[in-house]
Short mmCIF file of C-alpha atoms and ligand atoms in Angstrom, two decimals:
data_model
loop_
_atom_site.label_atom_id
_atom_site.label_comp_id
_atom_site.label_asym_id
_atom_site.label_seq_id
_atom_site.Cartn_x
_atom_site.Cartn_y
_atom_site.Cartn_z
CA UNK A 1 24.76 103.84 145.37
CA UNK A 2 27.84 104.87 143.63
CA UNK A 3 31.19 103.94 145.41
CA UNK A 4 32.10 107.75 145.12
CA UNK A 5 29.11 108.70 147.07
CA UNK A 6 29.31 105.78 149.49
CA UNK A 7 33.10 106.84 150.20
CA UNK A 8 32.08 110.45 150.70
CA UNK A 9 29.33 109.53 153.09
CA UNK A 10 31.56 107.22 154.99
CA UNK A 11 34.14 109.85 155.26
CA UNK A 12 31.74 112.48 156.54
CA UNK A 13 30.30 110.16 159.09
CA UNK A 14 33.76 109.15 160.40
CA UNK A 15 34.94 112.72 160.56
CA UNK A 16 31.67 113.96 162.15
CA UNK A 17 31.88 111.16 164.82
CA UNK A 18 35.49 112.30 165.66
CA UNK A 19 34.38 115.94 165.64
CA UNK A 20 31.47 115.11 167.99
CA UNK A 21 33.66 113.15 170.41
CA UNK A 22 35.98 116.00 170.38
CA UNK A 23 33.42 118.61 171.24
CA UNK A 24 31.59 116.61 173.73
CA UNK A 25 34.92 115.99 175.83
CA UNK A 26 35.73 119.82 175.50
CA UNK A 27 32.17 120.66 176.60
CA UNK A 28 32.17 118.48 179.63
CA UNK A 29 35.74 119.32 180.78
CA UNK A 30 34.58 123.02 180.54
CA UNK A 31 31.59 122.11 182.59
CA UNK A 32 33.74 120.51 185.42
CA UNK A 33 36.26 123.37 185.34
CA UNK A 34 33.31 125.85 185.84
CA UNK A 35 31.82 123.96 188.93
CA UNK A 36 35.29 123.44 190.50
CA UNK A 37 36.11 127.03 190.13
CA UNK A 38 32.94 128.33 191.34
CA UNK A 39 33.33 126.09 194.62
CA UNK A 40 36.67 127.55 195.07
CA UNK A 41 35.25 131.05 194.84
CA UNK A 42 32.59 130.37 197.20
CA UNK A 43 34.87 129.08 199.77
CA UNK A 44 37.17 132.11 199.45
CA UNK A 45 34.07 134.51 199.71
CA UNK A 46 32.91 132.66 202.93
CA UNK A 47 36.40 132.91 204.49
CA UNK A 48 36.73 136.76 203.48
CA UNK A 49 33.23 137.33 204.96
CA UNK A 50 34.08 135.45 208.00
CA UNK A 51 37.44 137.50 208.42
CA UNK A 52 35.68 140.76 207.98
CA UNK A 53 32.97 139.69 210.61
CA UNK A 54 35.07 137.91 213.22
CA UNK A 55 38.54 139.48 212.83
CA UNK A 56 38.17 143.07 211.30
CA UNK A 57 34.79 143.34 213.35
CA UNK A 58 32.88 145.04 210.73
CA UNK A 59 29.41 145.30 211.87
CA UNK A 60 26.48 143.30 210.61
CA UNK A 61 24.51 146.09 209.05
CA UNK A 62 27.59 147.36 207.08
CA UNK A 63 28.12 143.79 205.68
CA UNK A 64 24.47 143.11 204.91
CA UNK A 65 24.33 146.59 203.09
CA UNK A 66 27.41 145.69 201.04
CA UNK A 67 25.71 142.36 200.29
CA UNK A 68 22.37 143.83 199.09
CA UNK A 69 23.95 146.63 197.18
CA UNK A 70 26.29 144.29 195.44
CA UNK A 71 23.36 141.87 194.84
CA UNK A 72 21.74 144.48 192.50
CA UNK A 73 24.81 144.23 189.99
CA UNK A 74 26.74 141.04 190.90
CA UNK A 75 25.81 137.40 191.67
CA UNK A 76 26.88 138.27 195.35
CA UNK A 77 27.62 135.31 197.49
CA UNK A 78 25.19 134.61 200.37
CA UNK A 79 27.30 133.74 203.29
CA UNK A 80 26.06 132.62 206.82
CA UNK A 81 28.30 132.11 209.98
CA UNK A 82 27.41 129.84 212.93
CA UNK A 83 29.15 129.31 215.99
CA UNK A 84 30.07 125.83 217.49
CA UNK A 85 26.40 125.45 219.08
CA UNK A 86 25.03 126.04 215.60
CA UNK A 87 23.63 129.21 216.61
CA UNK A 88 23.45 131.91 213.81
CA UNK A 89 26.09 134.54 214.33
CA UNK A 90 25.88 136.31 211.01
CA UNK A 91 23.51 136.20 207.73
CA UNK A 92 23.92 138.26 204.65
CA UNK A 93 20.23 138.13 204.18
CA UNK A 94 17.92 136.30 206.59
CA UNK A 95 14.88 137.14 204.67
CA UNK A 96 16.31 135.39 201.57
CA UNK A 97 18.18 132.74 203.39
CA UNK A 98 18.36 130.46 200.48
CA UNK A 99 20.35 127.66 201.84
CA UNK A 100 18.17 126.86 204.95
CA UNK A 101 20.72 125.33 207.07
CA UNK A 102 19.33 122.34 209.09
CA UNK A 103 21.09 121.05 212.20
CA UNK A 104 21.85 117.83 210.33
CA UNK A 105 23.64 119.91 207.65
CA UNK A 106 25.60 121.89 210.23
CA UNK A 107 26.31 118.47 211.68
CA UNK A 108 27.75 117.11 208.62
CA UNK A 109 29.82 120.33 207.82
CA UNK A 110 31.22 120.14 211.61
CA UNK A 111 32.13 116.48 210.88
CA UNK A 112 33.50 116.40 207.32
CA UNK A 113 35.04 120.07 207.33
CA UNK A 114 34.02 120.69 203.81
CA UNK A 115 30.58 120.16 202.10
CA UNK A 116 29.89 120.78 198.61
CA UNK A 117 26.32 120.56 196.90
CA UNK A 118 23.90 121.81 194.71
CA UNK A 119 20.50 123.39 195.67
CA UNK A 120 18.52 123.61 192.45
CA UNK A 121 21.14 125.41 190.19
CA UNK A 122 22.68 127.10 193.09
CA UNK A 123 26.06 125.93 194.31
CA UNK A 124 26.60 125.70 198.03
CA UNK A 125 29.61 125.22 200.26
CA UNK A 126 29.79 124.53 203.81
CA UNK A 127 33.13 124.75 205.71
CA UNK A 128 34.59 124.64 209.20
CA UNK A 129 36.53 127.75 209.98
CA UNK A 130 38.69 128.32 213.05
CA UNK A 131 38.96 131.68 214.63
CA UNK A 132 40.92 132.21 218.02
CA UNK A 133 40.76 128.42 218.77
CA UNK A 134 37.06 128.38 218.33
CA UNK A 135 35.20 126.49 215.44
CA UNK A 136 32.61 128.32 213.13
CA UNK A 137 30.79 126.83 210.48
CA UNK A 138 30.23 128.91 207.25
CA UNK A 139 27.91 128.45 204.41
CA UNK A 140 28.04 130.30 201.24
CA UNK A 141 25.75 129.93 198.33
CA UNK A 142 25.42 131.75 194.80
CA UNK A 143 24.23 131.09 191.30
CA UNK A 144 27.13 131.24 188.57
CA UNK A 145 25.34 133.24 186.19
CA UNK A 146 28.35 134.04 184.21
CA UNK A 147 29.84 130.58 184.25
CA UNK A 148 26.67 129.16 183.15
CA UNK A 149 26.09 131.55 180.24
CA UNK A 150 29.76 131.14 179.09
CA UNK A 151 29.04 127.35 178.98
CA UNK A 152 25.77 127.85 177.08
CA UNK A 153 27.61 130.09 174.55
CA UNK A 154 30.37 127.51 174.17
CA UNK A 155 27.58 124.78 173.56
CA UNK A 156 26.01 127.06 170.84
CA UNK A 157 29.17 127.76 168.98
CA UNK A 158 30.02 124.17 169.12
CA UNK A 159 26.76 123.06 167.78
CA UNK A 160 27.10 125.66 164.89
CA UNK A 161 30.75 124.88 164.19
CA UNK A 162 29.98 121.17 164.20
CA UNK A 163 27.00 121.50 161.66
CA UNK A 164 29.12 123.98 159.31
CA UNK A 165 32.14 121.59 159.61
CA UNK A 166 30.13 118.48 158.67
CA UNK A 167 28.68 120.33 155.59
CA UNK A 168 32.11 121.47 154.68
CA UNK A 169 33.59 118.03 155.04
CA UNK A 170 30.68 116.53 152.86
CA UNK A 171 31.41 119.03 150.09
CA UNK A 172 35.22 118.65 150.30
CA UNK A 173 34.66 114.85 150.55
CA UNK A 174 32.62 114.91 147.31
CA UNK A 175 35.19 117.03 145.55
CA UNK A 176 38.11 114.83 146.66
CA UNK A 177 36.50 111.50 145.69
CA UNK A 178 35.38 112.99 142.34
CA UNK A 179 39.06 113.84 141.78
CA UNK A 180 40.23 110.41 143.03
CA UNK A 181 37.73 108.71 140.62
CA UNK A 182 38.43 110.69 137.57
CA UNK A 183 40.96 107.96 136.17
CA UNK A 184 38.24 105.42 136.66
CA UNK A 185 35.74 107.63 134.68
CA UNK A 186 38.26 107.90 132.04
CA UNK A 187 39.22 104.15 132.03
CA UNK A 188 35.46 103.31 131.87
CA UNK A 189 35.00 105.76 128.91
CA UNK A 190 38.07 104.09 126.90
CA UNK A 191 36.92 100.52 127.82
CA UNK A 192 33.53 101.29 126.42
CA UNK A 193 34.96 102.12 123.16
CA UNK A 194 36.67 98.72 122.85
CA UNK A 195 34.73 96.01 120.97
CA UNK A 196 35.25 92.89 119.05
CA UNK A 197 35.98 94.90 115.93
CA UNK A 198 38.86 97.32 117.45
CA UNK A 199 40.34 94.96 120.05
CA UNK A 200 43.83 96.72 119.25
CA UNK A 201 42.48 99.68 121.33
CA UNK A 202 44.08 99.90 124.82
CA UNK A 203 43.47 101.99 127.96
CA UNK A 204 47.22 103.01 128.25
CA UNK A 205 47.37 104.23 131.89
CA UNK A 206 50.97 105.78 132.32
CA UNK A 207 50.78 105.96 136.16
CA UNK A 208 52.29 103.63 138.74
CA UNK A 209 49.43 103.52 141.12
CA UNK A 210 46.90 100.73 141.75
CA UNK A 211 44.52 102.03 139.12
CA UNK A 212 47.14 101.93 136.47
CA UNK A 213 48.09 98.37 137.49
CA UNK A 214 44.42 97.49 137.04
CA UNK A 215 44.48 99.21 133.68
CA UNK A 216 47.68 97.50 132.63
CA UNK A 217 46.28 94.08 133.71
CA UNK A 218 43.06 94.90 131.55
CA UNK A 219 45.32 95.87 128.51
CA UNK A 220 47.31 92.64 128.90
CA UNK A 221 44.00 90.70 128.89
CA UNK A 222 42.91 92.54 125.75
CA UNK A 223 46.32 91.45 124.00
CA UNK A 224 45.69 87.93 124.92
CA UNK A 225 41.98 88.18 123.65
CA UNK A 226 43.22 89.90 120.45
CA UNK A 227 45.76 87.19 120.06
CA UNK A 228 43.18 84.30 120.61
CA UNK A 229 40.64 86.35 118.21
CA UNK A 230 43.49 86.41 115.52
CA UNK A 231 44.35 82.85 115.93
CA UNK A 232 40.73 81.92 115.50
CA UNK A 233 40.49 84.00 112.34
CA UNK A 234 43.59 82.30 111.14
CA UNK A 235 42.28 78.92 112.05
CA UNK A 236 39.09 79.40 110.06
CA UNK A 237 40.71 80.87 107.11
CA UNK A 238 43.22 78.03 107.25
CA UNK A 239 40.48 75.26 107.43
CA UNK A 240 38.77 76.85 104.42
CA UNK A 241 41.94 76.73 102.45
CA UNK A 242 42.64 73.24 103.38
CA UNK A 243 39.18 72.28 102.45
CA UNK A 244 39.19 74.08 99.10
CA UNK A 245 42.39 72.84 97.82
CA UNK A 246 41.35 69.02 97.61
CA UNK A 247 37.85 69.99 96.59
CA UNK A 248 39.18 72.12 93.87
CA UNK A 249 41.47 69.37 92.68
CA UNK A 250 38.46 66.99 92.64
CA UNK A 251 36.24 69.26 90.74
CA UNK A 252 39.05 69.85 88.07
CA UNK A 253 39.61 66.36 87.73
CA UNK A 254 36.09 65.50 87.23
CA UNK A 255 35.38 68.38 84.89
CA UNK A 256 38.40 67.51 82.84
CA UNK A 257 37.31 63.79 82.48
CA UNK A 258 33.82 64.84 81.53
CA UNK A 259 34.99 67.22 78.72
CA UNK A 260 35.58 64.52 76.11
CA UNK A 261 35.53 60.84 75.79
CA UNK A 262 38.51 59.10 77.74
CA UNK A 263 40.27 55.68 77.79
CA UNK A 264 39.30 53.36 80.69
CA UNK A 265 42.74 53.85 82.05
CA UNK A 266 42.47 57.55 82.14
CA UNK A 267 39.11 57.22 84.05
CA UNK A 268 40.78 54.96 86.50
CA UNK A 269 43.54 57.45 87.01
CA UNK A 270 40.84 60.26 87.68
CA UNK A 271 39.03 58.17 90.20
CA UNK A 272 42.21 57.22 91.81
CA UNK A 273 43.19 61.08 92.15
CA UNK A 274 39.57 61.84 93.32
CA UNK A 275 39.89 59.00 95.80
CA UNK A 276 43.23 60.43 97.22
CA UNK A 277 41.85 63.95 97.45
CA UNK A 278 38.83 62.77 99.20
CA UNK A 279 40.88 60.71 101.69
CA UNK A 280 42.79 63.93 102.49
CA UNK A 281 39.29 65.61 103.20
CA UNK A 282 38.31 62.72 105.37
CA UNK A 283 41.74 62.89 107.21
CA UNK A 284 41.28 66.71 107.69
CA UNK A 285 37.73 66.48 108.98
CA UNK A 286 38.84 63.50 111.52
CA UNK A 287 41.80 65.60 112.55
CA UNK A 288 39.57 68.65 113.18
CA UNK A 289 36.96 66.56 115.09
CA UNK A 290 39.76 65.22 117.42
CA UNK A 291 41.25 68.78 117.78
CA UNK A 292 37.67 69.75 119.07
CA UNK A 293 37.56 66.96 121.41
CA UNK A 294 41.11 67.69 122.71
CA UNK A 295 39.80 71.38 123.30
CA UNK A 296 36.84 70.20 125.49
CA UNK A 297 36.74 70.99 129.14
CA UNK A 298 38.91 68.28 130.85
CA UNK A 299 35.87 67.47 132.94
CA UNK A 300 34.01 66.53 130.11
CA UNK A 301 36.48 63.87 128.90
CA UNK A 302 36.51 60.42 130.22
CA UNK A 303 39.80 59.57 132.01
CA UNK A 304 40.66 56.14 133.19
CA UNK A 305 43.72 54.06 133.97
CA UNK A 306 45.16 53.09 130.71
CA UNK A 307 48.46 51.15 129.78
CA UNK A 308 50.58 53.24 127.64
CA UNK A 309 52.46 50.25 125.94
CA UNK A 310 49.00 48.98 124.89
CA UNK A 311 48.09 52.27 123.43
CA UNK A 312 51.39 52.40 121.61
CA UNK A 313 50.70 49.05 119.78
CA UNK A 314 47.11 50.13 118.89
CA UNK A 315 48.50 53.38 117.42
CA UNK A 316 50.99 51.44 115.27
CA UNK A 317 48.28 49.12 114.10
CA UNK A 318 46.39 52.16 112.98
CA UNK A 319 49.36 53.84 111.27
CA UNK A 320 50.10 50.54 109.51
CA UNK A 321 46.62 50.09 108.29
CA UNK A 322 46.96 53.48 106.47
CA UNK A 323 50.36 53.04 105.48
CA UNK A 324 51.50 49.49 105.11
CA UNK A 325 55.23 50.43 104.49
CA UNK A 326 55.77 52.31 107.72
CA UNK A 327 57.70 50.34 110.46
CA UNK A 328 57.88 50.95 114.20
CA UNK A 329 60.05 49.37 116.87
CA UNK A 330 59.35 49.61 120.70
CA UNK A 331 62.01 49.34 123.29
CA UNK A 332 61.47 49.02 126.95
CA UNK A 333 64.35 50.80 128.70
CA UNK A 334 63.41 49.41 132.16
CA UNK A 335 61.72 46.16 133.06
CA UNK A 336 58.19 46.93 134.55
CA UNK A 337 57.16 44.83 137.28
CA UNK A 338 53.43 45.95 137.60
CA UNK A 339 50.79 47.76 135.44
CA UNK A 340 51.11 50.78 137.57
CA UNK A 341 54.50 51.64 136.44
CA UNK A 342 53.46 51.89 132.73
CA UNK A 343 49.94 53.18 133.23
CA UNK A 344 48.58 56.69 133.29
CA UNK A 345 45.28 58.22 133.96
CA UNK A 346 44.11 59.14 130.41
CA UNK A 347 41.81 59.16 127.57
CA UNK A 348 42.73 56.01 125.42
CA UNK A 349 41.21 57.30 122.31
CA UNK A 350 43.00 60.68 122.40
CA UNK A 351 46.30 59.18 123.54
CA UNK A 352 46.16 56.86 120.65
CA UNK A 353 45.59 59.86 118.19
CA UNK A 354 48.51 61.68 119.59
CA UNK A 355 50.82 58.62 119.37
CA UNK A 356 49.71 57.93 115.83
CA UNK A 357 50.61 61.42 114.72
CA UNK A 358 54.17 61.12 116.21
CA UNK A 359 54.85 57.76 114.74
CA UNK A 360 53.17 58.83 111.39
CA UNK A 361 55.34 61.95 111.25
CA UNK A 362 58.51 60.11 112.25
CA UNK A 363 57.93 57.42 109.35
CA UNK A 364 56.74 59.86 106.54
CA UNK A 365 59.62 62.27 107.03
CA UNK A 366 62.28 59.49 107.05
CA UNK A 367 63.42 57.93 103.71
CA UNK A 368 63.63 54.51 105.61
CA UNK A 369 59.90 54.93 106.65
CA UNK A 370 61.11 53.84 110.24
CA UNK A 371 60.71 54.93 113.63
CA UNK A 372 62.03 53.67 116.95
CA UNK A 373 59.96 54.15 120.22
CA UNK A 374 61.70 53.98 123.64
CA UNK A 375 59.74 53.75 126.78
CA UNK A 376 60.94 54.39 130.31
CA UNK A 377 59.21 55.36 133.66
CA UNK A 378 59.99 56.47 137.19
CA UNK A 379 58.02 56.82 140.34
CA UNK A 380 56.22 59.83 138.83
CA UNK A 381 55.95 59.46 135.15
CA UNK A 382 56.37 57.86 131.92
CA UNK A 383 58.74 58.91 129.37
CA UNK A 384 58.19 57.97 125.63
CA UNK A 385 60.67 58.95 122.99
CA UNK A 386 59.82 58.74 119.34
CA UNK A 387 63.17 58.92 117.35
CA UNK A 388 63.60 58.93 113.63
CA UNK A 389 66.49 59.04 111.44
CA UNK A 390 64.87 61.24 108.76
CA UNK A 391 65.24 64.76 107.42
CA UNK A 392 64.98 66.60 110.54
CA UNK A 393 63.29 69.98 111.24
CA UNK A 394 64.70 73.25 110.31
CA UNK A 395 65.82 75.18 113.34
CA UNK A 396 63.73 78.23 112.61
CA UNK A 397 60.59 76.05 112.29
CA UNK A 398 60.95 74.27 115.70
CA UNK A 399 59.35 77.11 117.50
CA UNK A 400 56.16 76.97 115.42
CA UNK A 401 55.68 73.36 114.69
CA UNK A 402 52.96 73.11 117.30
CA UNK A 403 50.91 75.93 115.82
CA UNK A 404 47.78 74.79 114.02
CA UNK A 405 48.08 74.44 110.24
CA UNK A 406 51.77 75.24 110.38
CA UNK A 407 53.92 73.06 107.96
CA UNK A 408 57.70 73.21 108.03
CA UNK A 409 59.80 73.97 104.94
CA UNK A 410 60.30 70.27 104.65
CA UNK A 411 56.67 69.84 103.79
CA UNK A 412 57.52 68.80 100.22
CA UNK A 413 58.93 65.72 101.56
CA UNK A 414 55.54 64.33 102.81
CA UNK A 415 51.88 65.22 102.53
CA UNK A 416 49.89 66.73 105.44
CA UNK A 417 47.66 69.37 106.72
CA UNK A 418 49.63 70.83 109.77
CA UNK A 419 47.19 69.72 112.43
CA UNK A 420 48.89 66.78 113.65
CA UNK A 421 51.36 68.13 116.12
CA UNK A 422 49.19 70.92 117.40
CA UNK A 423 46.53 68.22 118.26
CA UNK A 424 49.24 66.15 119.82
CA UNK A 425 50.45 69.13 121.81
CA UNK A 426 46.86 69.83 123.04
CA UNK A 427 46.33 66.17 124.15
CA UNK A 428 49.53 65.68 126.14
CA UNK A 429 48.61 69.12 127.88
CA UNK A 430 45.24 67.83 128.54
CA UNK A 431 46.98 64.88 130.44
CA UNK A 432 49.12 67.17 132.23
CA UNK A 433 52.19 65.96 130.32
CA UNK A 434 54.87 67.70 128.44
CA UNK A 435 56.20 67.23 124.95
CA UNK A 436 59.80 68.38 123.83
CA UNK A 437 61.59 68.17 120.25
CA UNK A 438 65.04 67.72 119.44
CA UNK A 439 66.08 67.67 115.82
CA UNK A 440 68.99 67.86 113.42
CA UNK A 441 69.12 67.22 109.77
CA UNK A 442 71.99 64.79 110.18
CA UNK A 443 70.63 62.45 112.83
CA UNK A 444 66.77 62.86 112.56
CA UNK A 445 64.24 64.09 115.01
CA UNK A 446 63.29 62.96 118.50
CA UNK A 447 59.98 63.65 120.31
CA UNK A 448 60.11 63.17 123.95
CA UNK A 449 56.59 62.93 125.68
CA UNK A 450 56.38 62.82 129.44
CA UNK A 451 53.09 61.66 130.98
CA UNK A 452 52.55 61.63 134.76
CA UNK A 453 51.22 58.55 136.17
CA UNK A 454 48.23 60.40 137.92
P1 LIG B 1 52.01 67.69 108.95
O1 LIG B 1 52.81 66.42 109.39
O2 LIG B 1 50.41 67.41 108.63
O3 LIG B 1 52.61 68.57 108.17
P2 LIG B 1 52.24 68.38 111.87
O4 LIG B 1 51.61 69.25 112.57
O5 LIG B 1 52.12 66.82 112.15
O6 LIG B 1 51.78 68.50 110.20
O7 LIG B 1 53.76 68.72 111.83
C1 LIG B 1 54.04 69.99 111.43
C2 LIG B 1 55.42 70.06 110.79
O8 LIG B 1 56.46 69.84 111.69
C3 LIG B 1 55.45 69.22 109.71
O9 LIG B 1 54.97 69.90 108.51
C4 LIG B 1 57.03 69.19 109.67
O10 LIG B 1 57.59 70.17 108.98
C5 LIG B 1 57.44 69.10 110.98
N1 LIG B 1 57.61 67.65 111.57
C6 LIG B 1 56.72 67.13 112.35
N2 LIG B 1 57.26 65.78 112.78
C7 LIG B 1 58.46 65.82 112.03
C8 LIG B 1 59.54 64.87 111.91
N3 LIG B 1 59.41 63.72 112.64
N4 LIG B 1 60.59 64.98 111.14
C9 LIG B 1 60.56 66.14 110.34
N5 LIG B 1 59.80 67.24 110.44
C10 LIG B 1 58.66 66.88 111.48
#
């Protein structure tokens, strides 16, 4: 069931319940009022007749005639008057005698002074009346035709009004819920038009209400998705570019050498160049593989307690194996007393890749091919600084150096593919650490990596 229909039905049900409660209270209060008012009327009639009979000495036949005549047109009250000995002194119509007063009933009237009860639908009152110091017992009974029919009318009107109101409320509810959900319908229609090929479309809701907030959040999510789609597209085109360049170079070299007879020296040169380009390709594919590993869900990567100094030494060895002229010195800024102080919960392989990248960058962008690594720790984390005295990074480049395939304007100084730092950044993030860079052309570059112990 649609939310709109559910809301309409709920609204109708709630209002109908309130209306029903309201009408019920009014009906029962009218019922009580009618009953009370009619008892009072009966009491007044009984007293009036007793006055006429006892005080004004109107004779029995005249009073009975009045009663019989009135009975034809009105709901005349049937009154009986008994003396203290329970003997009947007067009765409007002995032949009708609706109440059938028993001695027990008269006894109760005498004791209680006032008695009210129903006999079928007729209301009856019995009361004690004093005249010239003597008690009389009066009974008065009548059927409240007028009151009952008024009450019945009121009930019928209430039922009709209730049904009409519920129907009206339902249709108004439908109308208003349709109005309230119109923006949602619009948003759905707009959202349906958005697909992978037109991610630039937005819902653009100008209001300030909750729905506009939802639409804006959705738009923001689309912006993020669009950016990540764009990044993905760039990534793929960058990879193909990076792959094509060395491959084209290898093909060109080999084609050139097969065009005509060459000297041994020239062949050696060609093979050396082809080897160099192939190594670039291997490095690129290794970096891409590592990038894929670092992009895994952290729960899929094996983490264990590892000593950062040992990983640093391993990384240095790796770098040295590839570039024998690179030099690295490690300095411990604080003396460590236990393994825990220089350990983190991490993935040994990925951390080694990250450190190798930083060491290699520091050496390759420095004329002296040298980098100094400073290690320090505190209660919560380990801080490793990779400081070189190289050519530094241009200020405009600093914000982008962690973007995949980005190479700074100093790229002529050293070979590379622009993946190293983005991979390092990913790995450090995966270890819940941070990486910051500080660079000036004059004093070189310092990368500061902070890794939490756990
Ligand atoms: P690559 O080294 O393959 O070019 P990276 O992702 O490792 O790619 O680095 C991105 C860019 O950041 C480099 O091209 C370079 O411009 C700059 N960079 C990184 N480390 C240093 C450094 N230690 N000194 C100077 N520039 C650096």
